[in-house]
Amino acid sequence: MKPFPKLRPTAWDGLVVLCVAALAIVLALFQWRTGPSQGLTAVVSVDGTEVDRFSPEALREGPRTYTGGGYTLEVALSIDYEHPASSALPPSGQTGLCVAASDCPTQDCVHTGTITRSGQSIVCLPARIIVRLEGGEPDVEGVDAVLG
Amino acid sequence: MKRFTAYVFLLALLLTGCGGPADPDTAQESIQVLAMDTAMLITTYGERSPAAAYACEDVIRGLEAKLSRTLADSEVSRLNAAGGEPMEIGWDAYSLLERAAAYSSSTGGAFDITVAPVVSAWGFTEDSFRVPSQAELDRLLPLVDSSQVSVTPSLDSNGDGPKAMVTLGPGQAIDLGGLAKGYAADNILEVLQEYDVPRANISLGGNVLAYGDRPDGTPWRVGIQDPARVGEQNAFAGVLALTDSFAVTSGGYQRYFEQDGKTYHHIIDPATGYPADSGLTSVTVVAGLGEGDGSGFPGTMCDAYSTALFIMGEERALAFWRDETMWGEEGCPFDLVLVTEDGRVVVTEGLADRFTLDEGSGYSLETVSRNGQ
């Protein structure tokens, strides 16, 4: 059996290795600087089933409607809870969204107002719809749970 | 060159491995559950966090199936429809009926599960809100009487666990909604321990179980919604720093309707048949997991007391907190955060170093001690 020729690394091999290492360092630095996720994502579920997932910024194109339990909710970008149908960003620069309108009997989802942080949600029990914000920067000064 | 190459690959492996599997202690599962007429968020940590979170959901679903007043097949619904005839119930409903009787007695009737017909008259059960006439309330109020509920434990369990025979008074109905979420929290605590969950953050509507501490080793930060700013999700009266604690808040802002310019909330005073008007806008009750007399239901207690003390008002609530002889056999040590209509937040001394007032709320902070100061 003919032996394989002895392979000796060349300067080009070293260059490739260095490129791979440099790329790994860049990616690692990027990961450390930006965290595991970037930006908020709104997740909408109806009766426990996820039906939509989008960046709140997508609501600049217009509100989105969801139906459950015979009721319809309109989810919109908001500036604050007093003007939920506004298409502007909240003053702080955070992206917020709200249920601008609902034909449910309790209107709890509308009363909830604007959500801006990861982990916050708007719930409509009659429609069994949950709009929840996920991802974004971790907020160590935020709260883990809310009573009330 | 070979050694150099090996070092470079090792470096690349280490760097790209930064996004690898999470520390088992910080791995988490978070699920949202719609049950018991509220939205719940279950976040568990640890290697078995997914199984633990779904086991918690199973507990909630199982209890809802037995204890709901709006599910036609539940034990409570069948009892309410029994027309005063004796009916057999299982251990969970029996356990809650026993505790409900104790809490009703210790709070002087401020907590009463037989207020259900009056709550229905206001439309809070079916979300068809209305203001009942005084004549209608006068007819219903005699039905609000826990002493008419007869509970007899039965040893004839047929292998399905302990049961009891229950008889309601004529025309009576019960609603365990003021206890059920707290009882679910008590049951969830057992699940977390069974699955060796190192930490968890369980939010069952206005009920929170802060189990262990946060992954960074600090206490869980639990905000108390500012009743005056219900439309703002980040508007708190203050923030509690909690580890291994149950906390429950009741407030009139949580569920209400408006008619003829007046607001009517869902916490009905059993004595008057009207929404409680005690000068408080919210009551938060906090108790430790390990406290109590061994009865093992501090979550249930917090749930019941938050409603009762909201109805009782500041003076009676603080007197109740100070005098543990009033708690009865089912009571265990607890602390309070009261938000008043006149712009104060009153914190009992056990929470003084765990409560931070939200400066933006505009409330003034008062701390009270057991000796009355």
Coordinates of C-alpha atoms in Angstrom, one line a residue:
Chain A
M1 CA 0.0 0.0 0.0
K2 CA 1.3 3.3 -1.0
P3 CA 1.9 5.5 2.0
F4 CA 0.3 8.9 2.2
P5 CA 2.7 11.8 1.5
K6 CA 3.7 13.5 4.7
L7 CA 1.6 16.7 5.0
R8 CA 3.4 19.7 6.3
P9 CA 1.4 22.8 7.2
T10 CA 2.2 25.8 5.1
A11 CA 2.0 29.5 5.8
W12 CA -1.4 29.5 4.0
D13 CA -2.7 26.9 6.5
G14 CA -1.6 29.2 9.4
L15 CA -3.4 32.1 7.7
V16 CA -6.6 30.1 7.6
V17 CA -6.3 29.1 11.2
L18 CA -5.7 32.7 12.2
C19 CA -8.8 33.8 10.2
V20 CA -10.9 31.3 11.9
A21 CA -9.6 32.3 15.3
A22 CA -10.1 36.0 14.5
L23 CA -13.7 35.3 13.4
A24 CA -14.4 33.4 16.7
I25 CA -13.0 36.3 18.7
V26 CA -15.2 38.8 16.9
L27 CA -18.3 36.6 17.3
A28 CA -17.6 36.1 21.0
L29 CA -17.1 39.8 21.6
F30 CA -20.3 40.5 19.7
Q31 CA -22.1 38.0 21.9
W32 CA -20.8 39.5 25.1
R33 CA -21.6 43.0 24.1
T34 CA -25.1 42.4 22.8
G35 CA -26.3 39.6 25.2
P36 CA -28.1 36.5 24.1
S37 CA -30.9 38.3 22.3
Q38 CA -31.6 41.7 20.8
G39 CA -34.8 43.6 20.7
L40 CA -38.2 42.8 22.0
T41 CA -40.5 40.2 20.4
A42 CA -44.2 40.2 20.8
V43 CA -45.7 36.8 21.1
V44 CA -49.5 36.3 20.7
S45 CA -51.2 33.2 21.8
V46 CA -54.9 32.3 21.5
D47 CA -56.2 29.6 23.9
G48 CA -52.7 28.4 24.6
T49 CA -51.6 28.2 20.9
E50 CA -49.0 30.7 19.5
V51 CA -50.6 32.5 16.6
D52 CA -48.2 35.3 15.9
R53 CA -44.6 36.5 16.7
F54 CA -43.3 39.9 15.6
S55 CA -41.2 42.8 16.5
P56 CA -43.3 45.6 18.0
E57 CA -41.8 47.9 15.4
A58 CA -43.9 46.0 12.9
L59 CA -46.9 47.7 14.3
R60 CA -45.8 50.9 12.6
E61 CA -47.4 49.5 9.5
G62 CA -50.7 49.3 11.4
P63 CA -52.4 47.5 14.2
R64 CA -53.0 43.8 14.1
T65 CA -56.2 42.0 15.1
Y66 CA -56.7 38.7 16.8
T67 CA -59.9 36.8 17.5
G68 CA -60.6 34.3 20.3
G69 CA -63.7 33.2 22.2
G70 CA -65.9 35.2 19.8
Y71 CA -64.1 38.5 20.7
T72 CA -61.7 40.5 18.6
L73 CA -58.7 42.5 19.9
E74 CA -56.7 45.2 18.1
V75 CA -53.1 45.3 19.1
A76 CA -51.3 48.6 18.3
L77 CA -48.0 50.4 18.9
S78 CA -48.6 53.0 21.7
I79 CA -47.1 56.1 23.2
D80 CA -48.8 55.8 26.6
Y81 CA -51.9 54.3 28.1
E82 CA -53.9 57.5 27.7
H83 CA -53.4 57.5 24.0
P84 CA -53.2 53.8 23.2
A85 CA -54.0 54.1 19.5
S86 CA -51.0 56.4 18.8
S87 CA -48.5 55.1 16.3
A88 CA -45.6 56.9 17.9
L89 CA -43.0 55.5 20.2
P90 CA -43.2 56.0 24.0
P91 CA -41.3 59.1 25.2
S92 CA -38.6 57.0 26.7
G93 CA -37.7 55.6 23.3
Q94 CA -38.9 52.1 24.3
T95 CA -41.2 50.3 22.0
G96 CA -44.6 49.8 23.7
L97 CA -47.7 48.1 22.6
C98 CA -51.2 47.9 23.9
V99 CA -54.7 46.6 23.1
A100 CA -56.2 49.7 21.5
A101 CA -59.7 48.2 21.2
S102 CA -61.6 45.1 22.2
D103 CA -65.2 44.0 22.1
C104 CA -64.8 41.8 25.2
P105 CA -67.1 42.5 28.1
T106 CA -64.5 43.2 30.8
Q107 CA -62.2 45.5 28.9
D108 CA -59.4 44.4 31.3
C109 CA -57.0 44.0 28.3
V110 CA -57.6 47.6 27.3
H111 CA -57.3 48.8 30.9
T112 CA -53.9 47.1 31.1
G113 CA -52.4 49.9 29.1
T114 CA -49.0 49.8 27.5
I115 CA -46.3 47.1 28.0
T116 CA -42.7 48.0 27.2
R117 CA -40.5 45.4 28.9
S118 CA -39.7 41.7 28.5
G119 CA -41.9 39.5 30.5
Q120 CA -44.8 41.9 30.6
S121 CA -48.1 40.7 29.1
I122 CA -51.6 41.8 28.2
V123 CA -54.2 39.2 28.9
C124 CA -57.8 39.0 27.7
L125 CA -59.5 36.3 29.6
P126 CA -62.8 36.3 27.7
A127 CA -61.0 35.9 24.4
R128 CA -58.2 33.7 26.0
I129 CA -55.6 35.8 24.2
I130 CA -52.2 36.7 25.7
V131 CA -49.9 39.3 24.2
R132 CA -46.4 38.9 25.8
L133 CA -43.1 40.6 25.3
E134 CA -40.0 38.4 25.2
G135 CA -36.3 39.0 24.6
G136 CA -34.5 42.3 24.8
E137 CA -32.0 43.4 27.3
P138 CA -32.2 41.9 30.8
D139 CA -33.6 44.4 33.2
V140 CA -31.9 43.8 36.6
E141 CA -33.7 46.8 38.1
G142 CA -37.1 45.6 36.9
V143 CA -39.4 43.4 38.9
D144 CA -39.7 39.7 38.6
A145 CA -43.4 39.6 39.4
V146 CA -46.3 42.0 40.0
L147 CA -48.9 41.8 42.8
G148 CA -52.2 43.2 41.8
Chain B
M1 CA 3.3 24.9 14.1
K2 CA 1.2 22.0 15.3
R3 CA 1.2 23.2 18.9
F4 CA 0.3 26.7 17.7
T5 CA -2.6 25.3 15.7
A6 CA -3.8 23.3 18.6
Y7 CA -3.8 26.4 20.8
V8 CA -5.7 28.4 18.3
F9 CA -8.3 25.7 17.9
L10 CA -8.6 25.5 21.7
L11 CA -9.1 29.2 21.9
A12 CA -11.7 29.2 19.2
L13 CA -13.5 26.3 20.9
L14 CA -13.6 28.1 24.2
L15 CA -14.8 31.3 22.6
T16 CA -17.5 29.8 20.5
G17 CA -18.5 27.7 23.5
C18 CA -19.8 30.7 25.4
G19 CA -23.3 30.1 24.2
G20 CA -23.3 26.5 25.2
P21 CA -25.7 24.8 27.6
A22 CA -26.7 26.9 30.6
D23 CA -25.7 26.2 34.1
P24 CA -28.3 23.7 35.4
D25 CA -29.0 26.1 38.3
T26 CA -29.9 28.9 36.0
A27 CA -31.7 26.9 33.3
Q28 CA -35.3 27.9 33.3
E29 CA -38.7 27.1 31.9
S30 CA -41.4 29.7 31.8
I31 CA -45.0 28.9 30.8
Q32 CA -48.1 31.0 30.9
V33 CA -51.4 29.5 32.0
L34 CA -55.0 30.8 31.7
A35 CA -56.9 29.2 34.6
M36 CA -58.9 30.1 37.7
D37 CA -60.2 33.1 35.8
T38 CA -56.8 34.7 35.7
A39 CA -53.5 34.7 33.9
M40 CA -50.6 32.8 35.6
L41 CA -46.9 32.7 34.9
I42 CA -44.9 29.8 36.1
T43 CA -41.1 30.2 35.9
T44 CA -39.0 27.3 37.3
Y45 CA -35.2 26.8 37.4
G46 CA -32.9 23.9 37.6
E47 CA -32.3 20.7 35.5
R48 CA -35.8 19.5 36.0
S49 CA -37.4 22.9 35.4
P50 CA -39.5 21.9 32.3
A51 CA -41.1 18.9 34.0
A52 CA -41.6 20.9 37.2
A53 CA -43.3 23.8 35.4
Y54 CA -45.8 21.5 33.6
A55 CA -46.4 19.6 36.8
C56 CA -47.3 22.9 38.4
E57 CA -49.8 23.5 35.5
D58 CA -51.3 20.0 36.1
V59 CA -51.8 20.9 39.7
I60 CA -53.6 24.1 38.7
R61 CA -55.8 22.5 36.1
G62 CA -56.7 19.7 38.5
L63 CA -57.7 22.1 41.2
E64 CA -59.7 24.3 38.8
A65 CA -61.6 21.2 37.6
K66 CA -62.7 20.5 41.2
L67 CA -63.1 24.0 42.7
S68 CA -64.3 26.3 39.9
R69 CA -67.7 27.9 40.3
T70 CA -68.1 28.4 36.5
L71 CA -67.2 24.9 35.3
A72 CA -70.5 22.9 35.4
D73 CA -68.9 19.6 36.3
S74 CA -66.8 20.8 39.2
E75 CA -67.5 19.7 42.8
V76 CA -68.3 23.2 43.8
S77 CA -70.8 23.7 40.9
R78 CA -72.5 20.4 41.7
L79 CA -72.7 21.3 45.4
N80 CA -74.2 24.7 44.5
A81 CA -76.7 23.0 42.3
A82 CA -77.6 20.3 44.9
G83 CA -80.4 22.4 46.3
G84 CA -79.4 21.9 49.9
E85 CA -79.1 18.2 49.6
P86 CA -76.0 16.4 51.0
M87 CA -73.2 16.0 48.5
E88 CA -69.9 14.1 48.6
I89 CA -66.7 16.2 47.9
G90 CA -63.1 15.2 47.7
W91 CA -60.1 16.1 49.9
D92 CA -59.2 19.5 48.3
A93 CA -62.7 21.0 48.5
Y94 CA -63.1 19.6 52.0
S95 CA -59.7 21.1 53.0
L96 CA -60.7 24.5 51.7
L97 CA -64.2 24.4 53.3
E98 CA -62.5 23.7 56.7
R99 CA -60.1 26.6 56.2
A100 CA -62.8 28.9 54.9
A101 CA -64.8 28.3 58.1
A102 CA -61.8 29.0 60.2
Y103 CA -60.9 32.2 58.3
S104 CA -64.5 33.4 58.5
S105 CA -64.5 32.9 62.2
S106 CA -61.2 34.6 62.8
T107 CA -62.0 37.6 60.6
G108 CA -65.5 38.1 62.2
G109 CA -67.2 37.2 58.9
A110 CA -65.2 39.6 56.7
F111 CA -64.2 36.5 54.7
D112 CA -67.1 34.4 53.8
I113 CA -67.4 32.0 50.9
T114 CA -71.2 32.0 51.1
V115 CA -71.2 35.6 49.7
A116 CA -71.4 33.9 46.3
P117 CA -75.1 34.7 45.6
V118 CA -74.5 38.4 46.2
V119 CA -71.4 38.5 44.0
S120 CA -73.5 36.9 41.3
A121 CA -76.2 39.5 41.7
W122 CA -73.5 42.1 40.9
G123 CA -72.7 40.1 37.7
F124 CA -69.0 39.5 38.6
T125 CA -69.4 35.8 38.2
E126 CA -70.6 35.9 34.6
D127 CA -69.0 39.3 33.6
S128 CA -72.5 40.7 33.1
F129 CA -72.2 43.6 35.5
R130 CA -75.2 45.4 37.1
V131 CA -76.1 47.2 40.3
P132 CA -78.6 45.1 42.2
S133 CA -81.5 46.8 43.9
Q134 CA -81.5 47.1 47.7
A135 CA -84.5 44.9 47.8
E136 CA -82.6 42.2 46.0
L137 CA -79.6 42.5 48.3
D138 CA -81.9 42.4 51.3
R139 CA -83.3 39.1 50.0
L140 CA -79.8 37.6 49.4
L141 CA -77.9 38.8 52.5
P142 CA -79.5 36.2 54.8
L143 CA -77.9 33.5 52.6
V144 CA -74.5 34.9 53.5
D145 CA -73.8 32.7 56.6
S146 CA -71.0 30.2 56.8
S147 CA -72.5 28.6 59.9
Q148 CA -75.2 27.1 57.7
V149 CA -72.6 25.0 55.8
S150 CA -72.5 21.5 57.3
V151 CA -69.3 19.5 56.6
T152 CA -68.9 15.9 57.8
P153 CA -65.7 14.1 57.1
S154 CA -66.2 10.6 55.8
L155 CA -63.9 7.6 56.4
D156 CA -65.6 5.8 53.5
S157 CA -63.1 6.8 50.9
N158 CA -63.5 4.0 48.4
G159 CA -59.8 4.0 47.9
D160 CA -59.9 7.5 46.3
G161 CA -58.7 9.4 49.3
P162 CA -60.6 11.1 52.1
K163 CA -63.9 12.6 51.3
A164 CA -66.6 14.6 53.1
M165 CA -70.3 15.1 53.0
V166 CA -71.4 18.7 52.6
T167 CA -74.8 20.3 52.9
L168 CA -75.5 24.0 52.1
G169 CA -78.3 25.9 53.6
P170 CA -81.4 26.5 51.5
G171 CA -80.6 28.9 48.6
Q172 CA -77.0 29.1 49.5
A173 CA -74.0 28.9 47.2
I174 CA -70.3 29.0 47.8
D175 CA -67.4 30.5 45.9
L176 CA -63.9 29.3 46.7
G177 CA -62.3 31.9 44.4
G178 CA -60.9 33.8 47.5
L179 CA -58.9 30.8 48.5
A180 CA -58.3 28.6 45.5
K181 CA -55.2 30.4 44.0
G182 CA -53.6 30.5 47.4
Y183 CA -54.3 26.8 47.9
A184 CA -52.8 26.2 44.4
A185 CA -49.7 28.0 45.5
D186 CA -49.4 25.8 48.6
N187 CA -49.7 22.7 46.4
I188 CA -47.2 24.1 43.9
L189 CA -44.7 24.5 46.7
E190 CA -44.8 20.7 47.2
V191 CA -44.2 20.2 43.5
L192 CA -41.2 22.4 43.5
Q193 CA -39.7 20.5 46.4
E194 CA -40.5 17.2 44.8
Y195 CA -38.7 18.2 41.6
D196 CA -35.7 19.7 43.5
V197 CA -36.3 23.1 41.9
P198 CA -33.7 25.4 43.4
R199 CA -35.6 28.6 42.6
A200 CA -38.9 29.6 41.1
N201 CA -41.1 32.6 40.5
I202 CA -44.8 31.6 40.5
S203 CA -47.3 34.3 39.7
L204 CA -51.0 33.2 40.0
G205 CA -52.9 36.4 39.3
G206 CA -52.5 38.5 42.4
N207 CA -50.7 35.6 44.2
V208 CA -47.0 35.2 44.1
L209 CA -44.8 32.4 45.4
A210 CA -41.2 33.6 45.5
Y211 CA -39.3 30.4 46.0
G212 CA -35.6 30.5 46.8
D213 CA -33.8 33.6 45.4
R214 CA -32.9 35.0 42.0
P215 CA -30.2 33.4 39.9
D216 CA -27.9 36.2 40.9
G217 CA -28.4 35.4 44.6
T218 CA -30.5 38.5 45.4
P219 CA -34.2 38.3 46.6
W220 CA -37.0 38.3 44.0
R221 CA -38.2 41.8 43.3
V222 CA -42.0 41.8 43.5
G223 CA -43.8 45.0 42.6
I224 CA -47.1 46.0 44.2
Q225 CA -49.3 47.6 41.5
D226 CA -50.1 51.2 42.3
P227 CA -53.9 51.2 42.6
A228 CA -54.0 54.8 41.5
R229 CA -52.2 54.0 38.2
V230 CA -53.7 50.8 37.0
G231 CA -53.2 51.6 33.3
E232 CA -49.4 51.7 33.7
Q233 CA -47.7 48.4 34.0
N234 CA -44.5 49.9 35.5
A235 CA -46.4 51.9 38.1
F236 CA -45.8 50.5 41.6
A237 CA -46.7 51.6 45.1
G238 CA -43.4 49.9 46.0
V239 CA -41.3 46.8 45.5
L240 CA -40.9 43.9 47.9
A241 CA -37.6 41.9 48.2
L242 CA -38.8 38.4 48.8
T243 CA -37.2 35.0 49.2
D244 CA -39.2 31.8 50.2
S245 CA -42.4 33.8 50.6
F246 CA -46.0 33.8 49.6
A247 CA -47.5 37.2 48.8
V248 CA -51.1 38.0 47.8
T249 CA -52.7 41.4 47.0
S250 CA -56.3 42.3 46.9
G251 CA -57.5 45.6 45.5
G252 CA -60.7 47.1 44.2
Y253 CA -59.0 48.2 41.0
Q254 CA -58.5 44.7 39.8
R255 CA -62.0 44.1 38.6
Y256 CA -64.7 46.7 38.4
F257 CA -67.3 48.4 36.3
E258 CA -68.7 51.8 36.0
Q259 CA -72.4 52.8 36.0
D260 CA -73.9 56.3 36.1
G261 CA -70.4 57.7 36.8
K262 CA -69.8 55.5 39.8
T263 CA -67.2 52.7 40.0
Y264 CA -68.2 49.3 41.6
H265 CA -65.4 46.8 42.3
H266 CA -65.6 43.1 42.9
I267 CA -64.7 42.7 46.6
I268 CA -68.1 42.5 48.2
D269 CA -68.5 43.2 51.9
P270 CA -70.5 40.2 53.3
A271 CA -72.1 42.5 55.9
T272 CA -73.6 45.1 53.4
G273 CA -73.7 43.3 50.1
Y274 CA -71.9 46.3 48.5
P275 CA -68.4 46.7 47.3
A276 CA -66.1 47.2 50.3
D277 CA -65.6 50.9 51.1
S278 CA -63.0 50.7 53.9
G279 CA -60.5 53.5 52.9
L280 CA -58.0 51.0 51.5
T281 CA -57.2 50.6 47.8
S282 CA -55.1 47.5 48.2
V283 CA -53.9 45.0 50.8
T284 CA -50.9 42.8 50.4
V285 CA -50.3 39.9 52.8
V286 CA -46.9 38.2 53.0
A287 CA -46.0 35.0 54.9
G288 CA -42.9 32.8 54.9
L289 CA -43.0 29.3 53.5
G290 CA -41.9 27.7 56.7
E291 CA -44.0 29.6 59.1
G292 CA -47.2 28.5 60.6
D293 CA -48.5 26.0 63.1
G294 CA -47.8 23.0 60.9
S295 CA -51.1 23.1 59.0
G296 CA -49.0 23.9 56.0
F297 CA -51.3 26.4 54.1
P298 CA -49.8 29.8 54.4
G299 CA -50.5 30.6 50.8
T300 CA -54.2 29.8 51.4
M301 CA -54.2 32.0 54.4
C302 CA -52.6 35.0 52.6
D303 CA -55.2 34.7 49.9
A304 CA -58.1 34.7 52.4
Y305 CA -56.6 37.4 54.6
S306 CA -55.9 39.8 51.7
T307 CA -59.6 39.9 50.9
A308 CA -60.8 40.0 54.5
L309 CA -58.4 42.7 55.6
F310 CA -59.3 44.8 52.5
I311 CA -62.9 44.7 53.7
M312 CA -62.0 45.3 57.4
G313 CA -60.1 48.5 56.7
E314 CA -56.8 49.9 58.1
E315 CA -57.6 50.1 61.8
R316 CA -59.2 46.6 62.1
A317 CA -56.6 45.1 59.8
L318 CA -53.7 46.3 61.9
A319 CA -55.4 45.3 65.1
F320 CA -55.9 41.8 63.6
W321 CA -52.2 41.7 62.6
R322 CA -51.1 42.7 66.1
D323 CA -53.2 40.2 68.0
E324 CA -52.2 36.6 67.0
T325 CA -54.9 35.2 69.4
M326 CA -57.4 36.3 66.7
W327 CA -55.8 34.2 64.0
G328 CA -57.1 30.9 65.3
E329 CA -55.6 27.5 64.7
E330 CA -55.2 28.0 60.9
G331 CA -53.4 31.3 61.2
C332 CA -49.6 31.8 61.0
P333 CA -47.3 34.9 61.2
F334 CA -47.7 37.4 58.4
D335 CA -47.0 41.0 57.4
L336 CA -48.9 43.6 55.6
V337 CA -48.6 46.4 53.0
L338 CA -51.7 48.6 53.0
V339 CA -52.3 51.3 50.4
T340 CA -54.8 53.9 51.6
E341 CA -57.2 56.1 49.7
D342 CA -55.6 59.2 51.4
G343 CA -52.1 58.5 49.8
R344 CA -50.3 56.5 52.4
V345 CA -48.5 53.1 52.2
V346 CA -48.5 51.4 55.6
V347 CA -46.0 48.6 56.1
T348 CA -45.8 46.3 59.1
E349 CA -42.4 46.0 60.8
G350 CA -41.6 42.6 59.4
L351 CA -41.4 44.0 55.9
A352 CA -39.8 47.4 56.8
D353 CA -36.4 46.3 55.5
R354 CA -37.8 44.4 52.5
F355 CA -40.1 47.1 51.1
T356 CA -38.9 50.0 48.9
L357 CA -41.4 52.8 48.2
D358 CA -41.7 53.9 44.6
E359 CA -40.6 57.5 44.8
G360 CA -42.7 58.3 41.7
S361 CA -45.9 57.0 43.4
G362 CA -46.4 60.1 45.5
Y363 CA -47.3 58.0 48.6
S364 CA -46.0 58.7 52.0
L365 CA -44.5 55.7 53.8
E366 CA -45.5 54.6 57.4
T367 CA -44.1 51.7 59.3
V368 CA -46.1 50.2 62.2
S369 CA -44.9 48.0 64.9
R370 CA -46.7 45.4 67.1
N371 CA -46.7 47.7 70.1
G372 CA -49.0 50.1 68.3
Q373 CA -46.5 52.7 67.1

